[in-house]
């Protein structure tokens, strides 16, 4: 039996590991276990995500909690080393670009256990982002790199990674979207809110560069106020964003905006239903860029650059380099007037990426 430890640390990881865990279980000679580091942990939201994605309870919960990047990395490494000593897996699988990804990859490599990185090769070009450092370092020490788009192949080639390590397999985030799209519709989230498809805008904002300074928050408020003149705005508000609004004395201005509905962070299925029927998404998220591209819903992303360029080159995503309310207003009006950027679904974003990954791992690592 070939044992695989799948690492999750934050909610986006759940959506990536769920289809992989399902795919591994189709092979009787692969044993798939889940390690949740607890890097981002909210009992209610974690339970919701695990239940909705039909994941079993993690085999290990490390409970590392918050702290600085250095503190989290150190605690994850210390706790994961104990798991590695107990389990002695054949493969450690890490996904994405969170602190848990690089921390667990480092432990595995130092113990001479192969590491495979799902969603490899993505680069924003912005080394001020902790996620960018995590991507680069994880790719440099991984044994196999599973890539979602052509840009990932190009980046790894430029960095001198041997071709035999790189596998273009598609996007496991889209696997989850395809698998749960009908179930998301069955939640009736949009209908239960009394909304019609296309009658609202969804907004999410959580990146420190956008929400940690008063200037950025004031721009976000202006964007919400301007957008709410045209459509109802649904704003599932991130705890970091809410805390900073209160810190800078801006919460009352937010609460006073007419045609705005503030919401708690949503479960995966509920948010998928909201995305699918929105007129436009306004966000600074990474994953939403991919999901809206597949759903062919317009997306305005507040980032200087994106590690997912296919969402701009082929998809419905548009980058906005700064939180300029005037620029957002112009783009929003274009979209609402029916002049939205048209996109296509990228190659291999077909809901079958996890199966391709499982086949490669079985072929390379399964005991003969």
Coordinates of C-alpha atoms in Angstrom, one line a residue:
X1 CA 0.0 0.0 0.0
X2 CA 1.3 3.4 -1.0
X3 CA 0.6 6.0 1.6
X4 CA -0.1 9.7 0.6
X5 CA -0.3 12.5 3.1
X6 CA -2.4 15.4 1.8
X7 CA -1.8 18.7 3.5
X8 CA -4.5 21.3 4.1
X9 CA -4.0 24.6 6.0
X10 CA -6.6 27.1 4.8
X11 CA -10.1 26.8 3.3
X12 CA -9.0 27.0 -0.4
X13 CA -6.9 23.9 0.2
X14 CA -10.0 22.0 1.1
X15 CA -11.4 22.5 -2.4
X16 CA -8.2 21.3 -4.0
X17 CA -7.7 18.3 -1.8
X18 CA -11.3 17.0 -1.9
X19 CA -11.2 15.8 -5.6
X20 CA -7.7 14.4 -5.0
X21 CA -8.7 12.4 -2.0
X22 CA -11.7 11.0 -4.0
X23 CA -9.4 10.2 -7.0
X24 CA -6.8 8.4 -4.8
X25 CA -9.5 6.2 -3.2
X26 CA -10.4 4.8 -6.6
X27 CA -7.0 3.0 -6.6
X28 CA -7.0 0.1 -4.0
X29 CA -3.2 0.3 -3.7
X30 CA -3.2 4.0 -2.7
X31 CA -3.9 5.0 0.9
X32 CA -4.9 8.7 1.2
X33 CA -4.7 10.5 4.5
X34 CA -5.4 14.2 5.3
X35 CA -3.4 16.4 7.6
X36 CA -5.0 19.7 8.6
X37 CA -2.4 22.1 10.1
X38 CA -5.0 24.4 11.5
X39 CA -3.2 27.4 10.0
X40 CA -6.5 29.1 9.4
X41 CA -9.1 27.6 11.7
X42 CA -12.6 28.6 12.5
X43 CA -14.5 25.6 13.9
X44 CA -17.8 26.6 12.3
X45 CA -16.3 27.3 8.8
X46 CA -14.0 24.3 8.8
X47 CA -16.8 22.0 9.7
X48 CA -19.0 23.5 7.0
X49 CA -16.3 23.1 4.4
X50 CA -15.4 19.5 5.3
X51 CA -19.0 18.5 5.4
X52 CA -19.9 20.2 2.1
X53 CA -16.9 18.8 0.3
X54 CA -17.6 15.3 1.7
X55 CA -14.1 15.1 3.2
X56 CA -13.6 12.8 6.1
X57 CA -12.4 14.3 9.3
X58 CA -8.7 14.9 9.1
X59 CA -6.5 12.0 10.2
X60 CA -4.4 14.6 11.9
X61 CA -5.2 18.1 13.2
X62 CA -2.1 20.0 14.2
X63 CA -3.9 23.0 15.7
X64 CA -1.1 25.5 15.0
X65 CA -3.4 28.6 15.0
X66 CA -2.3 32.1 14.1
X67 CA 0.9 34.1 14.6
X68 CA 3.5 35.6 12.3
X69 CA 4.7 33.7 9.2
X70 CA 7.8 32.6 11.1
X71 CA 5.9 31.4 14.1
X72 CA 3.3 29.5 12.0
X73 CA 6.1 28.0 9.8
X74 CA 8.0 26.8 12.9
X75 CA 5.0 25.4 14.7
X76 CA 3.8 23.5 11.6
X77 CA 7.2 22.0 11.0
X78 CA 7.6 20.9 14.6
X79 CA 4.1 19.2 14.6
X80 CA 4.2 17.8 11.1
X81 CA 7.6 16.2 11.8
X82 CA 5.9 14.1 14.5
X83 CA 3.2 13.0 12.0
X84 CA 5.9 12.0 9.5
X85 CA 7.8 10.0 12.0
X86 CA 4.6 8.1 12.9
X87 CA 3.3 7.6 9.3
X88 CA 6.4 7.3 7.1
X89 CA 4.5 8.0 3.9
X90 CA 5.7 7.3 0.4
X91 CA 4.5 10.8 -0.8
X92 CA 3.6 14.1 0.7
X93 CA 1.2 16.2 -1.4
X94 CA 0.9 19.9 -0.9
X95 CA -1.3 22.3 -2.7
X96 CA -1.3 26.0 -3.5
X97 CA 0.9 28.6 -1.7
X98 CA 0.0 29.0 1.9
X99 CA 2.4 28.7 4.8
X100 CA 1.5 25.1 5.5
X101 CA 2.5 24.2 1.9
X102 CA 6.2 25.3 2.3
X103 CA 6.4 24.2 5.9
X104 CA 5.3 20.6 5.3
X105 CA 7.3 20.4 2.1
X106 CA 10.5 21.4 4.0
X107 CA 9.9 18.7 6.6
X108 CA 9.3 16.0 4.0
X109 CA 12.3 16.9 1.9
X110 CA 14.6 16.9 4.9
X111 CA 13.3 13.4 5.8
X112 CA 13.9 12.3 2.2
X113 CA 10.2 11.7 1.4
X114 CA 9.1 12.8 -2.1
X115 CA 7.0 15.9 -2.3
X116 CA 4.4 16.6 -5.1
X117 CA 3.1 20.2 -5.5
X118 CA -0.4 20.7 -7.0
X119 CA -0.9 24.1 -8.6
X120 CA 2.8 24.5 -9.3
X121 CA 4.5 27.1 -11.5
X122 CA 2.2 30.0 -10.7
X123 CA 4.1 33.3 -10.5
X124 CA 2.8 36.8 -9.9
X125 CA 6.2 38.5 -10.2
X126 CA 5.6 40.2 -6.9
X127 CA 8.0 39.0 -4.2
X128 CA 6.4 41.2 -1.6
X129 CA 3.6 38.6 -1.4
X130 CA 4.4 35.8 1.1
X131 CA 2.5 33.5 -1.2
X132 CA 5.0 34.2 -4.1
X133 CA 7.9 33.2 -1.9
X134 CA 6.0 30.0 -0.8
X135 CA 5.4 29.1 -4.5
X136 CA 9.0 29.6 -5.6
X137 CA 10.5 27.7 -2.7
X138 CA 8.0 24.8 -2.8
X139 CA 8.5 24.3 -6.5
X140 CA 12.3 24.3 -6.1
X141 CA 12.2 21.4 -3.6
X142 CA 9.3 19.3 -5.0
X143 CA 9.8 16.1 -6.9
X144 CA 6.8 16.5 -9.2
X145 CA 5.0 19.6 -10.2
X146 CA 1.4 19.6 -11.3
X147 CA 0.5 22.6 -13.4
X148 CA -2.9 24.3 -14.1
X149 CA -2.0 26.5 -17.1
X150 CA 0.6 27.1 -19.8
X151 CA 2.1 30.0 -17.8
X152 CA 3.1 27.5 -15.1
X153 CA 5.0 25.4 -17.6
X154 CA 6.7 28.5 -19.0
X155 CA 7.7 29.8 -15.6
X156 CA 9.2 26.4 -14.5
X157 CA 11.1 26.1 -17.8
X158 CA 12.6 29.5 -17.2
X159 CA 13.7 28.5 -13.7
X160 CA 15.5 25.4 -15.1
X161 CA 13.1 22.7 -13.9
X162 CA 13.6 19.5 -15.8
X163 CA 10.7 18.7 -18.1
X164 CA 10.2 15.2 -16.6
X165 CA 9.1 16.8 -13.3
X166 CA 6.4 19.0 -14.8
X167 CA 2.9 17.6 -15.6
X168 CA 0.2 19.8 -17.2
X169 CA -3.0 18.3 -15.7
X170 CA -5.6 21.1 -15.4
X171 CA -7.1 22.7 -12.3
X172 CA -8.4 20.7 -9.3
X173 CA -10.3 23.8 -8.1
X174 CA -12.4 23.5 -11.2
X175 CA -12.8 19.7 -10.4
X176 CA -14.6 20.8 -7.2
X177 CA -16.7 23.4 -9.0
X178 CA -17.8 20.9 -11.6
X179 CA -18.5 18.2 -9.1
X180 CA -20.5 20.4 -6.7
X181 CA -22.2 22.8 -9.1
X182 CA -25.6 21.1 -9.0
X183 CA -25.4 20.7 -5.2
X184 CA -24.6 24.4 -5.0
X185 CA -27.7 25.3 -7.0
X186 CA -29.8 23.1 -4.7
X187 CA -28.9 25.3 -1.7
X188 CA -31.1 28.0 -3.3
X189 CA -28.9 30.7 -1.8
X190 CA -29.8 33.3 -4.4
X191 CA -33.5 32.5 -4.3
X192 CA -33.5 32.5 -0.5
X193 CA -32.1 36.0 -0.5
X194 CA -35.0 37.2 -2.7
X195 CA -32.7 37.9 -5.6
X196 CA -32.9 37.3 -9.3
X197 CA -29.8 36.1 -11.3
X198 CA -27.8 39.1 -12.6
X199 CA -29.5 41.5 -10.2
X200 CA -26.5 41.8 -7.8
X201 CA -22.8 42.2 -7.5
X202 CA -20.6 40.1 -5.1
X203 CA -17.6 41.7 -3.5
X204 CA -14.8 40.2 -1.4
X205 CA -11.8 42.0 0.0
X206 CA -9.2 40.6 2.4
X207 CA -5.6 41.1 1.1
X208 CA -3.5 43.1 3.5
X209 CA -2.4 45.5 0.7
X210 CA -6.0 46.5 0.2
X211 CA -7.5 46.4 3.7
X212 CA -4.8 47.2 6.2
X213 CA -4.6 50.9 5.5
X214 CA -7.2 53.6 6.0
X215 CA -6.7 54.9 2.4
X216 CA -7.5 51.5 0.9
X217 CA -10.5 51.0 3.1
X218 CA -11.9 54.4 2.1
X219 CA -11.5 53.5 -1.5
X220 CA -13.3 50.2 -1.0
X221 CA -16.2 52.1 0.7
X222 CA -16.4 54.5 -2.2
X223 CA -16.5 51.5 -4.6
X224 CA -19.3 49.9 -2.7
X225 CA -21.3 53.1 -2.5
X226 CA -20.9 53.7 -6.3
X227 CA -21.7 50.1 -7.2
X228 CA -24.8 50.0 -4.9
X229 CA -26.3 52.8 -7.1
X230 CA -26.7 50.2 -9.9
X231 CA -27.1 46.8 -8.3
X232 CA -27.5 45.3 -4.8
X233 CA -24.0 44.5 -3.4
X234 CA -23.5 41.3 -1.4
X235 CA -20.4 41.6 0.7
X236 CA -19.3 38.5 2.7
X237 CA -16.9 40.4 4.9
X238 CA -13.6 38.8 5.9
X239 CA -12.8 39.1 9.7
X240 CA -9.6 41.1 8.8
X241 CA -11.5 43.6 6.8
X242 CA -14.2 44.0 9.4
X243 CA -11.6 44.5 12.2
X244 CA -9.8 47.2 10.2
X245 CA -12.9 49.1 9.3
X246 CA -13.8 49.2 13.0
X247 CA -10.2 50.2 13.9
X248 CA -10.2 53.2 11.5
X249 CA -13.7 54.3 12.5
X250 CA -15.3 53.4 9.2
X251 CA -17.8 50.7 10.2
X252 CA -20.7 53.2 10.5
X253 CA -20.1 54.5 7.0
X254 CA -20.2 50.9 5.7
X255 CA -23.4 50.1 7.6
X256 CA -25.1 53.2 6.3
X257 CA -24.8 52.2 2.6
X258 CA -28.2 51.6 1.0
X259 CA -28.6 48.5 -1.2
X260 CA -25.7 46.7 0.6
X261 CA -26.1 43.4 2.3
X262 CA -23.2 42.5 4.6
X263 CA -22.8 38.8 5.1
X264 CA -20.7 36.4 7.2
X265 CA -18.2 34.4 5.2
X266 CA -20.1 31.8 3.2
X267 CA -19.8 28.1 2.9
X268 CA -18.4 26.8 -0.3
X269 CA -21.7 25.7 -1.9
X270 CA -23.5 28.9 -0.9
X271 CA -20.7 31.1 -2.3
X272 CA -20.6 29.1 -5.5
X273 CA -24.3 29.7 -6.1
X274 CA -23.8 33.4 -5.4
X275 CA -20.9 33.6 -7.9
X276 CA -22.7 31.7 -10.6
X277 CA -25.6 34.2 -10.8
X278 CA -23.8 37.5 -10.1
X279 CA -23.6 40.3 -12.6
X280 CA -20.0 40.7 -11.7
X281 CA -17.5 39.8 -8.9
X282 CA -15.2 42.5 -7.4
X283 CA -12.4 40.9 -5.5
X284 CA -8.8 40.5 -4.6
X285 CA -8.9 36.7 -4.3
X286 CA -6.9 34.3 -6.3
X287 CA -9.3 31.4 -6.6
X288 CA -12.3 33.5 -7.5
X289 CA -10.4 34.6 -10.7
X290 CA -10.4 30.9 -11.7
X291 CA -13.9 30.1 -10.7
X292 CA -15.5 33.1 -12.5
X293 CA -13.4 32.2 -15.6
X294 CA -15.0 28.8 -15.7
X295 CA -18.4 30.1 -14.9
X296 CA -17.9 32.9 -17.5
X297 CA -18.9 35.6 -15.0
X298 CA -17.2 39.0 -15.3
X299 CA -14.5 39.6 -12.6
X300 CA -12.7 42.7 -11.6
X301 CA -9.6 41.9 -9.5
X302 CA -7.7 44.4 -7.4
X303 CA -4.1 43.2 -7.9
X304 CA -1.1 44.7 -9.6
X305 CA -0.4 41.3 -11.2
X306 CA -1.8 37.8 -11.1
X307 CA -0.2 34.4 -10.8
X308 CA -3.1 33.1 -12.9
X309 CA -2.6 35.0 -16.2
X310 CA -4.8 32.5 -18.1
X311 CA -7.8 34.1 -16.3
X312 CA -7.0 37.4 -18.0
X313 CA -5.6 36.0 -21.4
X314 CA -8.5 33.6 -22.0
X315 CA -11.0 34.2 -19.1
X316 CA -13.4 36.8 -17.9
X317 CA -11.0 38.4 -15.4
X318 CA -9.7 42.0 -15.6
X319 CA -6.9 43.3 -13.4
X320 CA -7.2 46.7 -11.7
X321 CA -3.8 47.9 -10.5
X322 CA -5.2 50.0 -7.7
X323 CA -8.3 50.8 -5.7
X324 CA -9.3 53.7 -7.9
X325 CA -13.1 54.2 -7.6
X326 CA -13.2 56.1 -10.9
X327 CA -11.6 53.2 -12.9
X328 CA -13.9 50.7 -11.2
X329 CA -17.0 52.8 -12.0
X330 CA -16.0 52.9 -15.7
X331 CA -15.4 49.1 -15.8
X332 CA -18.6 48.4 -14.0
X333 CA -20.7 50.5 -16.3
X334 CA -19.2 48.7 -19.3
X335 CA -20.1 45.3 -17.9
X336 CA -23.6 46.4 -16.9
X337 CA -24.2 47.8 -20.4
X338 CA -23.5 44.4 -21.8
X339 CA -19.9 45.1 -22.9
X340 CA -18.3 42.6 -20.5
X341 CA -15.1 40.9 -21.6
X342 CA -15.9 37.5 -23.2
X343 CA -13.9 34.6 -22.1
X344 CA -13.4 30.9 -22.8
X345 CA -12.7 28.0 -20.5
X346 CA -8.9 27.2 -20.5
X347 CA -7.5 23.9 -21.7
X348 CA -7.9 20.9 -19.4
X349 CA -10.2 22.8 -17.0
X350 CA -12.7 19.9 -17.4
X351 CA -13.2 18.5 -14.0
X352 CA -10.7 15.6 -14.5
X353 CA -7.5 17.1 -13.2
X354 CA -7.4 15.0 -10.0
X355 CA -7.7 11.8 -11.9
X356 CA -4.7 12.7 -14.0
X357 CA -2.7 13.6 -10.9
X358 CA -3.6 10.3 -9.3
X359 CA -2.6 8.3 -12.3
X360 CA 0.9 10.0 -12.4
X361 CA 1.4 9.4 -8.7
X362 CA 0.3 5.7 -8.9
X363 CA 2.6 5.1 -11.9
X364 CA 5.6 6.8 -10.3
X365 CA 5.3 6.0 -6.6
X366 CA 3.1 2.9 -6.1
X367 CA 5.0 0.0 -4.8
X368 CA 5.5 -2.5 -7.6

